[in-house]
Structure formats: C-alpha cells, structure tokens
Amino acid sequence: DGGITQSPKYLFRKEGQNVTLSCEQNLNHDAMYWYRQDPGQGLRLIYYSQIVNDFQKGDIAEGYSVSREKKESFPLTVTSAQKNPTAFYLCASKSAQLNTEAFFGQGTRLTVV
Amino acid sequence: GQQLNQSPQSMFIQEGEDVSMNCTSSSIFNTWLWYKQDPGEGPVLLIALYKAGELTSNGRLTAQFGITRKDSFLNISASIPSDVGIYFCAGRRVSNFGNEKLTFGTGTRLTIIP
C-alpha cells in the first residue's frame, strides 16, 4: 500500500540530546513537510522540501535541521538548541499536480525529560 | 507564523445534532481545506475548496469558501459518534507547486455527549 510512514510513534529523550525523527513515503511525491503540533494549537511549519537536495525553513525552524537526500525520505533532527522540543511532530507529502493536497503521517510524539 | 481564527474552540453536542464551525483570516487565501484529526493520529483531509463562493459536500459534511476569500465554514449534519475529534481549517495562498505553505486554524474539538 502507498503511504507515508513516521517512526517511531513515541520517542523519549534526555534534555540536551539530539534526536532524529524518520519520515518515509512511497507515494512518489516531490514535496515533503514537517509540522509541529502543541496542545490546543494548530500545526506550525518547521521545514519543507520541494525537491531532492533542497529544503526551506518554515515558520519555526530554529533548533531543527533536515536533509533530503532521497525523494522518499525527509528526516527531521531536533537539536539541543530547540528550547521546548516536547511536542507532536507530523510529516506530510504532496504531489506536484495542481489541486492535490498533502497526505499526513501518523505522527511522532516526542517527550524530552 | 500566522494562525487562522477558528471557532468555536470546542463543542459539546448530542448525537444527531448538526454542527457548524468556521475560520476567518485577515489575509486572502485561494484554497481552503478542512481536516479531521483523531487523538494521536495525523490529520485527514475532509474537503478541499478552490474557488471563492464554492460550496462542496462530502456525505454529511458541507463546506463553503467565503466570497471574500477570507473565511470558510464547515457543517456536519446529523452527527454520529465517529465524528468526535478535532477539526482544522487550513488556508493556502498559492496553489501552484513550489509555493505550498498552509496556514492552519487552532482547531475545533467536537465531543458527543451520550
């Protein structure tokens, strides 16, 4: 089945450690996105990539880094510079076709203790 | 980053009731989207609107793209237990690939009272 997969579902890390969240899609989508969701808030864009080896900062990129070495994969690293990393992280991908919308993964809940 | 004004923040209704929620913005969008999110899951697209004034239905759901392009509403008729969840609106300014950035509302949490 085609889809977008985030792993792991739950992640626990100690403060000060970097952690990488995985996002893989087999939908042949060119664009991929990372969003952060906090309780009672909508989704906020962290980074996005429209093509392999290229990515742009979203609204809240500070303390995060990404790479896009393969079309299928868009991993997000939450660095120790992110002041409040505990959140629900959502990855999405989208076709280049006009008037098509993004598919979301099931999310990774990161808890930093 | 901007977030859309979505209301109400929460709704408590009885099964069978109709539901209405809306989003407003100070900026113009050329696409409005409505998503539903179940707890601990990613959002799922319900309805997409691409033209000002457009009224679109998906089963018991109906959504409209405001004529001013600054607002949208979602109605759910005859609610059922599986409607429980958080509903998000999202607006997009440019529909062409390469300028895809969605702005999300803060969500409406729908609860059905037994």
mmCIF file with all atom_site columns, C-alpha atoms in Angstrom:
data_model
loop_
_atom_site.group_PDB
_atom_site.id
_atom_site.type_symbol
_atom_site.label_atom_id
_atom_site.label_alt_id
_atom_site.label_comp_id
_atom_site.label_asym_id
_atom_site.label_entity_id
_atom_site.label_seq_id
_atom_site.pdbx_PDB_ins_code
_atom_site.Cartn_x
_atom_site.Cartn_y
_atom_site.Cartn_z
_atom_site.occupancy
_atom_site.B_iso_or_equiv
_atom_site.pdbx_formal_charge
_atom_site.auth_seq_id
_atom_site.auth_comp_id
_atom_site.auth_asym_id
_atom_site.auth_atom_id
_atom_site.pdbx_PDB_model_num
ATOM 1   C CA . ASP A 1 1   ? 0.000   0.000  0.000  1.00 0.00 ? 1   ASP A CA 1
ATOM 2   C CA . GLY A 1 2   ? 1.171   3.533  -0.745 1.00 0.00 ? 2   GLY A CA 1
ATOM 3   C CA . GLY A 1 3   ? 1.506   5.858  2.176  1.00 0.00 ? 3   GLY A CA 1
ATOM 4   C CA . ILE A 1 4   ? 3.617   7.985  4.439  1.00 0.00 ? 4   ILE A CA 1
ATOM 5   C CA . THR A 1 5   ? 5.237   6.414  7.490  1.00 0.00 ? 5   THR A CA 1
ATOM 6   C CA . GLN A 1 6   ? 6.628   8.110  10.545 1.00 0.00 ? 6   GLN A CA 1
ATOM 7   C CA . SER A 1 7   ? 8.667   6.279  13.109 1.00 0.00 ? 7   SER A CA 1
ATOM 8   C CA . PRO A 1 8   ? 8.782   5.796  15.969 1.00 0.00 ? 8   PRO A CA 1
ATOM 9   C CA . LYS A 1 9   ? 5.280   6.592  17.236 1.00 0.00 ? 9   LYS A CA 1
ATOM 10  C CA . TYR A 1 10  ? 6.625   7.580  20.662 1.00 0.00 ? 10  TYR A CA 1
ATOM 11  C CA . LEU A 1 11  ? 10.108  8.828  21.467 1.00 0.00 ? 11  LEU A CA 1
ATOM 12  C CA . PHE A 1 12  ? 11.702  9.750  24.752 1.00 0.00 ? 12  PHE A CA 1
ATOM 13  C CA . ARG A 1 13  ? 14.990  11.606 25.044 1.00 0.00 ? 13  ARG A CA 1
ATOM 14  C CA . LYS A 1 14  ? 17.017  13.266 27.719 1.00 0.00 ? 14  LYS A CA 1
ATOM 15  C CA . GLU A 1 15  ? 17.431  17.006 27.621 1.00 0.00 ? 15  GLU A CA 1
ATOM 16  C CA . GLY A 1 16  ? 20.487  18.082 25.655 1.00 0.00 ? 16  GLY A CA 1
ATOM 17  C CA . GLN A 1 17  ? 20.455  15.139 23.266 1.00 0.00 ? 17  GLN A CA 1
ATOM 18  C CA . ASN A 1 18  ? 19.801  15.426 19.558 1.00 0.00 ? 18  ASN A CA 1
ATOM 19  C CA . VAL A 1 19  ? 17.112  13.131 18.184 1.00 0.00 ? 19  VAL A CA 1
ATOM 20  C CA . THR A 1 20  ? 16.119  12.279 14.615 1.00 0.00 ? 20  THR A CA 1
ATOM 21  C CA . LEU A 1 21  ? 12.557  11.562 13.540 1.00 0.00 ? 21  LEU A CA 1
ATOM 22  C CA . SER A 1 22  ? 12.003  9.436  10.465 1.00 0.00 ? 22  SER A CA 1
ATOM 23  C CA . CYS A 1 23  ? 9.558   10.128 7.627  1.00 0.00 ? 23  CYS A CA 1
ATOM 24  C CA . GLU A 1 24  ? 9.302   7.876  4.569  1.00 0.00 ? 24  GLU A CA 1
ATOM 25  C CA . GLN A 1 25  ? 6.794   7.979  1.712  1.00 0.00 ? 25  GLN A CA 1
ATOM 26  C CA . ASN A 1 26  ? 6.242   5.653  -1.241 1.00 0.00 ? 26  ASN A CA 1
ATOM 27  C CA . LEU A 1 27  ? 3.718   7.896  -2.979 1.00 0.00 ? 27  LEU A CA 1
ATOM 28  C CA . ASN A 1 28  ? 6.310   9.315  -5.393 1.00 0.00 ? 28  ASN A CA 1
ATOM 29  C CA . HIS A 1 29  ? 5.555   12.780 -4.026 1.00 0.00 ? 29  HIS A CA 1
ATOM 30  C CA . ASP A 1 30  ? 8.063   15.540 -4.687 1.00 0.00 ? 30  ASP A CA 1
ATOM 31  C CA . ALA A 1 31  ? 7.214   17.798 -1.749 1.00 0.00 ? 31  ALA A CA 1
ATOM 32  C CA . MET A 1 32  ? 7.575   16.876 1.907  1.00 0.00 ? 32  MET A CA 1
ATOM 33  C CA . TYR A 1 33  ? 6.879   18.857 5.069  1.00 0.00 ? 33  TYR A CA 1
ATOM 34  C CA . TRP A 1 34  ? 7.441   18.795 8.811  1.00 0.00 ? 34  TRP A CA 1
ATOM 35  C CA . TYR A 1 35  ? 4.926   20.337 11.210 1.00 0.00 ? 35  TYR A CA 1
ATOM 36  C CA . ARG A 1 36  ? 4.891   20.706 14.955 1.00 0.00 ? 36  ARG A CA 1
ATOM 37  C CA . GLN A 1 37  ? 1.665   20.495 16.953 1.00 0.00 ? 37  GLN A CA 1
ATOM 38  C CA . ASP A 1 38  ? 1.264   21.647 20.550 1.00 0.00 ? 38  ASP A CA 1
ATOM 39  C CA . PRO A 1 39  ? -1.860  21.104 22.685 1.00 0.00 ? 39  PRO A CA 1
ATOM 40  C CA . GLY A 1 40  ? -4.685  23.419 21.728 1.00 0.00 ? 40  GLY A CA 1
ATOM 41  C CA . GLN A 1 41  ? -2.835  24.762 18.722 1.00 0.00 ? 41  GLN A CA 1
ATOM 42  C CA . GLY A 1 42  ? -2.868  24.196 15.024 1.00 0.00 ? 42  GLY A CA 1
ATOM 43  C CA . LEU A 1 43  ? 0.029   22.866 13.027 1.00 0.00 ? 43  LEU A CA 1
ATOM 44  C CA . ARG A 1 44  ? 3.083   25.050 12.547 1.00 0.00 ? 44  ARG A CA 1
ATOM 45  C CA . LEU A 1 45  ? 5.506   24.520 9.686  1.00 0.00 ? 45  LEU A CA 1
ATOM 46  C CA . ILE A 1 46  ? 9.101   23.672 10.622 1.00 0.00 ? 46  ILE A CA 1
ATOM 47  C CA . TYR A 1 47  ? 10.762  22.841 7.288  1.00 0.00 ? 47  TYR A CA 1
ATOM 48  C CA . TYR A 1 48  ? 9.673   21.863 3.814  1.00 0.00 ? 48  TYR A CA 1
ATOM 49  C CA . SER A 1 49  ? 11.316  20.398 0.750  1.00 0.00 ? 49  SER A CA 1
ATOM 50  C CA . GLN A 1 50  ? 10.047  20.688 -2.810 1.00 0.00 ? 50  GLN A CA 1
ATOM 51  C CA . ILE A 1 51  ? 12.755  18.584 -4.431 1.00 0.00 ? 51  ILE A CA 1
ATOM 52  C CA . VAL A 1 52  ? 15.635  16.291 -3.524 1.00 0.00 ? 52  VAL A CA 1
ATOM 53  C CA . ASN A 1 53  ? 18.684  18.066 -2.062 1.00 0.00 ? 53  ASN A CA 1
ATOM 54  C CA . ASP A 1 54  ? 16.719  21.258 -1.458 1.00 0.00 ? 54  ASP A CA 1
ATOM 55  C CA . PHE A 1 55  ? 14.718  22.465 1.544  1.00 0.00 ? 55  PHE A CA 1
ATOM 56  C CA . GLN A 1 56  ? 13.445  25.716 3.044  1.00 0.00 ? 56  GLN A CA 1
ATOM 57  C CA . LYS A 1 57  ? 12.791  26.947 6.563  1.00 0.00 ? 57  LYS A CA 1
ATOM 58  C CA . GLY A 1 58  ? 9.220   27.221 7.710  1.00 0.00 ? 58  GLY A CA 1
ATOM 59  C CA . ASP A 1 59  ? 7.845   29.441 10.448 1.00 0.00 ? 59  ASP A CA 1
ATOM 60  C CA . ILE A 1 60  ? 9.582   27.768 13.401 1.00 0.00 ? 60  ILE A CA 1
ATOM 61  C CA . ALA A 1 61  ? 12.846  26.289 12.048 1.00 0.00 ? 61  ALA A CA 1
ATOM 62  C CA . GLU A 1 62  ? 15.120  27.342 14.918 1.00 0.00 ? 62  GLU A CA 1
ATOM 63  C CA . GLY A 1 63  ? 16.567  24.331 16.738 1.00 0.00 ? 63  GLY A CA 1
ATOM 64  C CA . TYR A 1 64  ? 15.699  21.900 13.943 1.00 0.00 ? 64  TYR A CA 1
ATOM 65  C CA . SER A 1 65  ? 17.550  20.536 10.924 1.00 0.00 ? 65  SER A CA 1
ATOM 66  C CA . VAL A 1 66  ? 16.529  18.386 7.953  1.00 0.00 ? 66  VAL A CA 1
ATOM 67  C CA . SER A 1 67  ? 18.002  16.627 4.964  1.00 0.00 ? 67  SER A CA 1
ATOM 68  C CA . ARG A 1 68  ? 16.501  15.441 1.680  1.00 0.00 ? 68  ARG A CA 1
ATOM 69  C CA . GLU A 1 69  ? 18.998  13.052 0.127  1.00 0.00 ? 69  GLU A CA 1
ATOM 70  C CA . LYS A 1 70  ? 16.302  10.797 -1.316 1.00 0.00 ? 70  LYS A CA 1
ATOM 71  C CA . LYS A 1 71  ? 12.872  11.575 -2.714 1.00 0.00 ? 71  LYS A CA 1
ATOM 72  C CA . GLU A 1 72  ? 11.277  9.080  -0.334 1.00 0.00 ? 72  GLU A CA 1
ATOM 73  C CA . SER A 1 73  ? 12.856  10.319 2.882  1.00 0.00 ? 73  SER A CA 1
ATOM 74  C CA . PHE A 1 74  ? 12.809  13.582 4.847  1.00 0.00 ? 74  PHE A CA 1
ATOM 75  C CA . PRO A 1 75  ? 14.269  13.063 8.352  1.00 0.00 ? 75  PRO A CA 1
ATOM 76  C CA . LEU A 1 76  ? 13.958  15.778 10.992 1.00 0.00 ? 76  LEU A CA 1
ATOM 77  C CA . THR A 1 77  ? 16.596  16.288 13.680 1.00 0.00 ? 77  THR A CA 1
ATOM 78  C CA . VAL A 1 78  ? 15.544  18.020 16.853 1.00 0.00 ? 78  VAL A CA 1
ATOM 79  C CA . THR A 1 79  ? 18.728  19.529 18.229 1.00 0.00 ? 79  THR A CA 1
ATOM 80  C CA . SER A 1 80  ? 19.656  20.514 21.752 1.00 0.00 ? 80  SER A CA 1
ATOM 81  C CA . ALA A 1 81  ? 19.204  24.131 20.653 1.00 0.00 ? 81  ALA A CA 1
ATOM 82  C CA . GLN A 1 82  ? 15.421  23.659 20.494 1.00 0.00 ? 82  GLN A CA 1
ATOM 83  C CA . LYS A 1 83  ? 14.239  25.155 23.779 1.00 0.00 ? 83  LYS A CA 1
ATOM 84  C CA . ASN A 1 84  ? 10.936  23.335 24.063 1.00 0.00 ? 84  ASN A CA 1
ATOM 85  C CA . PRO A 1 85  ? 11.154  20.154 21.995 1.00 0.00 ? 85  PRO A CA 1
ATOM 86  C CA . THR A 1 86  ? 8.351   18.144 23.611 1.00 0.00 ? 86  THR A CA 1
ATOM 87  C CA . ALA A 1 87  ? 5.550   18.084 21.029 1.00 0.00 ? 87  ALA A CA 1
ATOM 88  C CA . PHE A 1 88  ? 3.688   16.036 18.440 1.00 0.00 ? 88  PHE A CA 1
ATOM 89  C CA . TYR A 1 89  ? 5.541   16.063 15.111 1.00 0.00 ? 89  TYR A CA 1
ATOM 90  C CA . LEU A 1 90  ? 3.749   15.475 11.823 1.00 0.00 ? 90  LEU A CA 1
ATOM 91  C CA . CYS A 1 91  ? 5.260   14.777 8.432  1.00 0.00 ? 91  CYS A CA 1
ATOM 92  C CA . ALA A 1 92  ? 3.353   15.283 5.186  1.00 0.00 ? 92  ALA A CA 1
ATOM 93  C CA . SER A 1 93  ? 3.955   14.807 1.478  1.00 0.00 ? 93  SER A CA 1
ATOM 94  C CA . LYS A 1 94  ? 2.304   16.216 -1.607 1.00 0.00 ? 94  LYS A CA 1
ATOM 95  C CA . SER A 1 95  ? 2.178   15.612 -5.321 1.00 0.00 ? 95  SER A CA 1
ATOM 96  C CA . ALA A 1 96  ? 3.213   18.336 -7.759 1.00 0.00 ? 96  ALA A CA 1
ATOM 97  C CA . GLN A 1 97  ? -0.150  18.054 -9.537 1.00 0.00 ? 97  GLN A CA 1
ATOM 98  C CA . LEU A 1 98  ? -2.402  21.095 -9.313 1.00 0.00 ? 98  LEU A CA 1
ATOM 99  C CA . ASN A 1 99  ? -5.175  20.989 -6.738 1.00 0.00 ? 99  ASN A CA 1
ATOM 100 C CA . THR A 1 100 ? -3.899  17.939 -4.926 1.00 0.00 ? 100 THR A CA 1
ATOM 101 C CA . GLU A 1 101 ? -3.453  18.052 -1.202 1.00 0.00 ? 101 GLU A CA 1
ATOM 102 C CA . ALA A 1 102 ? -0.949  16.739 1.312  1.00 0.00 ? 102 ALA A CA 1
ATOM 103 C CA . PHE A 1 103 ? -1.116  13.353 2.973  1.00 0.00 ? 103 PHE A CA 1
ATOM 104 C CA . PHE A 1 104 ? -0.064  13.275 6.612  1.00 0.00 ? 104 PHE A CA 1
ATOM 105 C CA . GLY A 1 105 ? 1.770   10.581 8.517  1.00 0.00 ? 105 GLY A CA 1
ATOM 106 C CA . GLN A 1 106 ? 0.513   9.319  11.859 1.00 0.00 ? 106 GLN A CA 1
ATOM 107 C CA . GLY A 1 107 ? 2.878   11.491 13.835 1.00 0.00 ? 107 GLY A CA 1
ATOM 108 C CA . THR A 1 108 ? 5.668   11.043 16.372 1.00 0.00 ? 108 THR A CA 1
ATOM 109 C CA . ARG A 1 109 ? 5.162   12.158 19.931 1.00 0.00 ? 109 ARG A CA 1
ATOM 110 C CA . LEU A 1 110 ? 8.499   13.338 21.303 1.00 0.00 ? 110 LEU A CA 1
ATOM 111 C CA . THR A 1 111 ? 8.944   13.747 25.025 1.00 0.00 ? 111 THR A CA 1
ATOM 112 C CA . VAL A 1 112 ? 12.131  15.260 26.369 1.00 0.00 ? 112 VAL A CA 1
ATOM 113 C CA . VAL A 1 113 ? 12.808  14.670 30.040 1.00 0.00 ? 113 VAL A CA 1
ATOM 114 C CA . GLY B 2 1   ? 3.723   32.497 11.829 1.00 0.00 ? 1   GLY B CA 1
ATOM 115 C CA . GLN B 2 2   ? 0.092   33.399 11.382 1.00 0.00 ? 2   GLN B CA 1
ATOM 116 C CA . GLN B 2 3   ? -2.674  31.065 12.528 1.00 0.00 ? 3   GLN B CA 1
ATOM 117 C CA . LEU B 2 4   ? -6.246  31.335 11.405 1.00 0.00 ? 4   LEU B CA 1
ATOM 118 C CA . ASN B 2 5   ? -9.050  32.267 13.791 1.00 0.00 ? 5   ASN B CA 1
ATOM 119 C CA . GLN B 2 6   ? -11.185 29.168 14.140 1.00 0.00 ? 6   GLN B CA 1
ATOM 120 C CA . SER B 2 7   ? -14.367 28.991 16.211 1.00 0.00 ? 7   SER B CA 1
ATOM 121 C CA . PRO B 2 8   ? -15.705 27.607 18.326 1.00 0.00 ? 8   PRO B CA 1
ATOM 122 C CA . GLN B 2 9   ? -12.720 26.128 20.162 1.00 0.00 ? 9   GLN B CA 1
ATOM 123 C CA . SER B 2 10  ? -14.847 23.263 21.431 1.00 0.00 ? 10  SER B CA 1
ATOM 124 C CA . MET B 2 11  ? -18.351 21.916 21.011 1.00 0.00 ? 11  MET B CA 1
ATOM 125 C CA . PHE B 2 12  ? -20.374 19.524 23.152 1.00 0.00 ? 12  PHE B CA 1
ATOM 126 C CA . ILE B 2 13  ? -23.360 18.149 21.295 1.00 0.00 ? 13  ILE B CA 1
ATOM 127 C CA . GLN B 2 14  ? -25.753 15.228 21.377 1.00 0.00 ? 14  GLN B CA 1
ATOM 128 C CA . GLU B 2 15  ? -25.744 12.565 18.723 1.00 0.00 ? 15  GLU B CA 1
ATOM 129 C CA . GLY B 2 16  ? -27.933 13.559 15.814 1.00 0.00 ? 16  GLY B CA 1
ATOM 130 C CA . GLU B 2 17  ? -27.374 17.287 16.170 1.00 0.00 ? 17  GLU B CA 1
ATOM 131 C CA . ASP B 2 18  ? -25.971 19.438 13.397 1.00 0.00 ? 18  ASP B CA 1
ATOM 132 C CA . VAL B 2 19  ? -22.598 21.140 13.830 1.00 0.00 ? 19  VAL B CA 1
ATOM 133 C CA . SER B 2 20  ? -21.225 24.345 12.392 1.00 0.00 ? 20  SER B CA 1
ATOM 134 C CA . MET B 2 21  ? -17.724 25.779 12.659 1.00 0.00 ? 21  MET B CA 1
ATOM 135 C CA . ASN B 2 22  ? -15.841 28.491 10.804 1.00 0.00 ? 22  ASN B CA 1
ATOM 136 C CA . CYS B 2 23  ? -12.494 30.050 10.107 1.00 0.00 ? 23  CYS B CA 1
ATOM 137 C CA . THR B 2 24  ? -11.638 33.654 9.408  1.00 0.00 ? 24  THR B CA 1
ATOM 138 C CA . SER B 2 25  ? -8.474  35.385 8.319  1.00 0.00 ? 25  SER B CA 1
ATOM 139 C CA . SER B 2 26  ? -7.224  38.889 7.747  1.00 0.00 ? 26  SER B CA 1
ATOM 140 C CA . SER B 2 27  ? -5.495  37.601 4.601  1.00 0.00 ? 27  SER B CA 1
ATOM 141 C CA . ILE B 2 28  ? -6.906  36.271 1.360  1.00 0.00 ? 28  ILE B CA 1
ATOM 142 C CA . PHE B 2 29  ? -6.465  32.608 0.551  1.00 0.00 ? 29  PHE B CA 1
ATOM 143 C CA . ASN B 2 30  ? -7.084  30.909 -2.771 1.00 0.00 ? 30  ASN B CA 1
ATOM 144 C CA . THR B 2 31  ? -7.581  27.463 -1.275 1.00 0.00 ? 31  THR B CA 1
ATOM 145 C CA . TRP B 2 32  ? -9.390  26.407 1.882  1.00 0.00 ? 32  TRP B CA 1
ATOM 146 C CA . LEU B 2 33  ? -9.066  22.935 3.357  1.00 0.00 ? 33  LEU B CA 1
ATOM 147 C CA . TRP B 2 34  ? -10.810 21.159 6.196  1.00 0.00 ? 34  TRP B CA 1
ATOM 148 C CA . TYR B 2 35  ? -9.085  18.318 8.075  1.00 0.00 ? 35  TYR B CA 1
ATOM 149 C CA . LYS B 2 36  ? -10.145 15.989 10.882 1.00 0.00 ? 36  LYS B CA 1
ATOM 150 C CA . GLN B 2 37  ? -7.671  14.653 13.419 1.00 0.00 ? 37  GLN B CA 1
ATOM 151 C CA . ASP B 2 38  ? -8.286  11.750 15.764 1.00 0.00 ? 38  ASP B CA 1
ATOM 152 C CA . PRO B 2 39  ? -6.287  11.615 19.021 1.00 0.00 ? 39  PRO B CA 1
ATOM 153 C CA . GLY B 2 40  ? -2.666  10.670 18.428 1.00 0.00 ? 40  GLY B CA 1
ATOM 154 C CA . GLU B 2 41  ? -3.086  10.500 14.653 1.00 0.00 ? 41  GLU B CA 1
ATOM 155 C CA . GLY B 2 42  ? -2.308  12.680 11.679 1.00 0.00 ? 42  GLY B CA 1
ATOM 156 C CA . PRO B 2 43  ? -4.957  14.927 10.096 1.00 0.00 ? 43  PRO B CA 1
ATOM 157 C CA . VAL B 2 44  ? -7.098  13.501 7.321  1.00 0.00 ? 44  VAL B CA 1
ATOM 158 C CA . LEU B 2 45  ? -8.433  15.721 4.553  1.00 0.00 ? 45  LEU B CA 1
ATOM 159 C CA . LEU B 2 46  ? -12.236 16.065 4.526  1.00 0.00 ? 46  LEU B CA 1
ATOM 160 C CA . ILE B 2 47  ? -12.967 18.745 1.944  1.00 0.00 ? 47  ILE B CA 1
ATOM 161 C CA . ALA B 2 48  ? -10.920 20.993 -0.347 1.00 0.00 ? 48  ALA B CA 1
ATOM 162 C CA . LEU B 2 49  ? -12.262 24.277 -1.754 1.00 0.00 ? 49  LEU B CA 1
ATOM 163 C CA . TYR B 2 50  ? -10.578 26.030 -4.667 1.00 0.00 ? 50  TYR B CA 1
ATOM 164 C CA . LYS B 2 51  ? -12.929 28.812 -5.774 1.00 0.00 ? 51  LYS B CA 1
ATOM 165 C CA . ALA B 2 52  ? -14.465 31.730 -3.914 1.00 0.00 ? 52  ALA B CA 1
ATOM 166 C CA . GLY B 2 53  ? -18.129 31.014 -3.271 1.00 0.00 ? 53  GLY B CA 1
ATOM 167 C CA . GLU B 2 54  ? -17.696 27.274 -3.831 1.00 0.00 ? 54  GLU B CA 1
ATOM 168 C CA . LEU B 2 55  ? -19.975 25.031 -1.804 1.00 0.00 ? 55  LEU B CA 1
ATOM 169 C CA . THR B 2 56  ? -18.855 21.400 -1.594 1.00 0.00 ? 56  THR B CA 1
ATOM 170 C CA . SER B 2 57  ? -20.320 18.367 0.140  1.00 0.00 ? 57  SER B CA 1
ATOM 171 C CA . ASN B 2 58  ? -18.778 15.102 1.244  1.00 0.00 ? 58  ASN B CA 1
ATOM 172 C CA . GLY B 2 59  ? -21.515 12.898 2.680  1.00 0.00 ? 59  GLY B CA 1
ATOM 173 C CA . ARG B 2 60  ? -22.870 14.629 5.769  1.00 0.00 ? 60  ARG B CA 1
ATOM 174 C CA . LEU B 2 61  ? -20.206 17.326 5.556  1.00 0.00 ? 61  LEU B CA 1
ATOM 175 C CA . THR B 2 62  ? -20.655 20.601 3.699  1.00 0.00 ? 62  THR B CA 1
ATOM 176 C CA . ALA B 2 63  ? -18.083 23.352 3.416  1.00 0.00 ? 63  ALA B CA 1
ATOM 177 C CA . GLN B 2 64  ? -18.060 26.736 1.732  1.00 0.00 ? 64  GLN B CA 1
ATOM 178 C CA . PHE B 2 65  ? -15.300 29.018 0.510  1.00 0.00 ? 65  PHE B CA 1
ATOM 179 C CA . GLY B 2 66  ? -16.285 32.540 1.533  1.00 0.00 ? 66  GLY B CA 1
ATOM 180 C CA . ILE B 2 67  ? -16.888 35.049 -1.212 1.00 0.00 ? 67  ILE B CA 1
ATOM 181 C CA . THR B 2 68  ? -14.351 37.452 0.309  1.00 0.00 ? 68  THR B CA 1
ATOM 182 C CA . ARG B 2 69  ? -11.753 34.612 0.272  1.00 0.00 ? 69  ARG B CA 1
ATOM 183 C CA . LYS B 2 70  ? -11.050 35.385 3.930  1.00 0.00 ? 70  LYS B CA 1
ATOM 184 C CA . ASP B 2 71  ? -13.316 32.819 5.524  1.00 0.00 ? 71  ASP B CA 1
ATOM 185 C CA . SER B 2 72  ? -14.742 29.330 5.296  1.00 0.00 ? 72  SER B CA 1
ATOM 186 C CA . PHE B 2 73  ? -17.250 27.245 7.209  1.00 0.00 ? 73  PHE B CA 1
ATOM 187 C CA . LEU B 2 74  ? -17.824 23.545 7.760  1.00 0.00 ? 74  LEU B CA 1
ATOM 188 C CA . ASN B 2 75  ? -21.183 22.000 8.628  1.00 0.00 ? 75  ASN B CA 1
ATOM 189 C CA . ILE B 2 76  ? -21.771 18.446 9.800  1.00 0.00 ? 76  ILE B CA 1
ATOM 190 C CA . SER B 2 77  ? -25.330 17.201 9.693  1.00 0.00 ? 77  SER B CA 1
ATOM 191 C CA . ALA B 2 78  ? -26.825 14.527 11.947 1.00 0.00 ? 78  ALA B CA 1
ATOM 192 C CA . SER B 2 79  ? -23.664 13.923 13.959 1.00 0.00 ? 79  SER B CA 1
ATOM 193 C CA . ILE B 2 80  ? -22.632 10.371 14.846 1.00 0.00 ? 80  ILE B CA 1
ATOM 194 C CA . PRO B 2 81  ? -20.100 9.092  17.411 1.00 0.00 ? 81  PRO B CA 1
ATOM 195 C CA . SER B 2 82  ? -17.293 8.717  14.873 1.00 0.00 ? 82  SER B CA 1
ATOM 196 C CA . ASP B 2 83  ? -17.461 12.475 14.201 1.00 0.00 ? 83  ASP B CA 1
ATOM 197 C CA . VAL B 2 84  ? -15.678 13.039 17.512 1.00 0.00 ? 84  VAL B CA 1
ATOM 198 C CA . GLY B 2 85  ? -12.248 14.590 17.023 1.00 0.00 ? 85  GLY B CA 1
ATOM 199 C CA . ILE B 2 86  ? -10.523 17.870 16.259 1.00 0.00 ? 86  ILE B CA 1
ATOM 200 C CA . TYR B 2 87  ? -11.380 19.714 13.063 1.00 0.00 ? 87  TYR B CA 1
ATOM 201 C CA . PHE B 2 88  ? -8.854  22.063 11.495 1.00 0.00 ? 88  PHE B CA 1
ATOM 202 C CA . CYS B 2 89  ? -9.227  24.559 8.722  1.00 0.00 ? 89  CYS B CA 1
ATOM 203 C CA . ALA B 2 90  ? -6.225  25.467 6.606  1.00 0.00 ? 90  ALA B CA 1
ATOM 204 C CA . GLY B 2 91  ? -5.687  28.167 4.038  1.00 0.00 ? 91  GLY B CA 1
ATOM 205 C CA . ARG B 2 92  ? -3.218  28.344 1.196  1.00 0.00 ? 92  ARG B CA 1
ATOM 206 C CA . ARG B 2 93  ? -2.309  31.473 -0.732 1.00 0.00 ? 93  ARG B CA 1
ATOM 207 C CA . VAL B 2 94  ? -0.866  29.981 -3.874 1.00 0.00 ? 94  VAL B CA 1
ATOM 208 C CA . SER B 2 95  ? -2.000  26.702 -5.395 1.00 0.00 ? 95  SER B CA 1
ATOM 209 C CA . ASN B 2 96  ? 0.944   26.087 -7.704 1.00 0.00 ? 96  ASN B CA 1
ATOM 210 C CA . PHE B 2 97  ? 3.567   23.545 -6.753 1.00 0.00 ? 97  PHE B CA 1
ATOM 211 C CA . GLY B 2 98  ? 6.581   25.299 -5.405 1.00 0.00 ? 98  GLY B CA 1
ATOM 212 C CA . ASN B 2 99  ? 4.683   27.732 -3.202 1.00 0.00 ? 99  ASN B CA 1
ATOM 213 C CA . GLU B 2 100 ? 2.837   25.321 -0.973 1.00 0.00 ? 100 GLU B CA 1
ATOM 214 C CA . LYS B 2 101 ? 2.524   26.700 2.544  1.00 0.00 ? 101 LYS B CA 1
ATOM 215 C CA . LEU B 2 102 ? -0.554  26.021 4.567  1.00 0.00 ? 102 LEU B CA 1
ATOM 216 C CA . THR B 2 103 ? -1.704  28.167 7.470  1.00 0.00 ? 103 THR B CA 1
ATOM 217 C CA . PHE B 2 104 ? -3.728  26.196 9.987  1.00 0.00 ? 104 PHE B CA 1
ATOM 218 C CA . GLY B 2 105 ? -6.520  27.184 12.319 1.00 0.00 ? 105 GLY B CA 1
ATOM 219 C CA . THR B 2 106 ? -6.309  26.408 16.024 1.00 0.00 ? 106 THR B CA 1
ATOM 220 C CA . GLY B 2 107 ? -8.887  23.634 15.778 1.00 0.00 ? 107 GLY B CA 1
ATOM 221 C CA . THR B 2 108 ? -12.421 22.873 16.955 1.00 0.00 ? 108 THR B CA 1
ATOM 222 C CA . ARG B 2 109 ? -12.717 19.942 19.346 1.00 0.00 ? 109 ARG B CA 1
ATOM 223 C CA . LEU B 2 110 ? -16.009 18.100 18.859 1.00 0.00 ? 110 LEU B CA 1
ATOM 224 C CA . THR B 2 111 ? -17.362 15.967 21.696 1.00 0.00 ? 111 THR B CA 1
ATOM 225 C CA . ILE B 2 112 ? -20.601 13.995 21.573 1.00 0.00 ? 112 ILE B CA 1
ATOM 226 C CA . ILE B 2 113 ? -22.455 13.735 24.848 1.00 0.00 ? 113 ILE B CA 1
ATOM 227 C CA . PRO B 2 114 ? -24.134 10.374 25.411 1.00 0.00 ? 114 PRO B CA 1
#
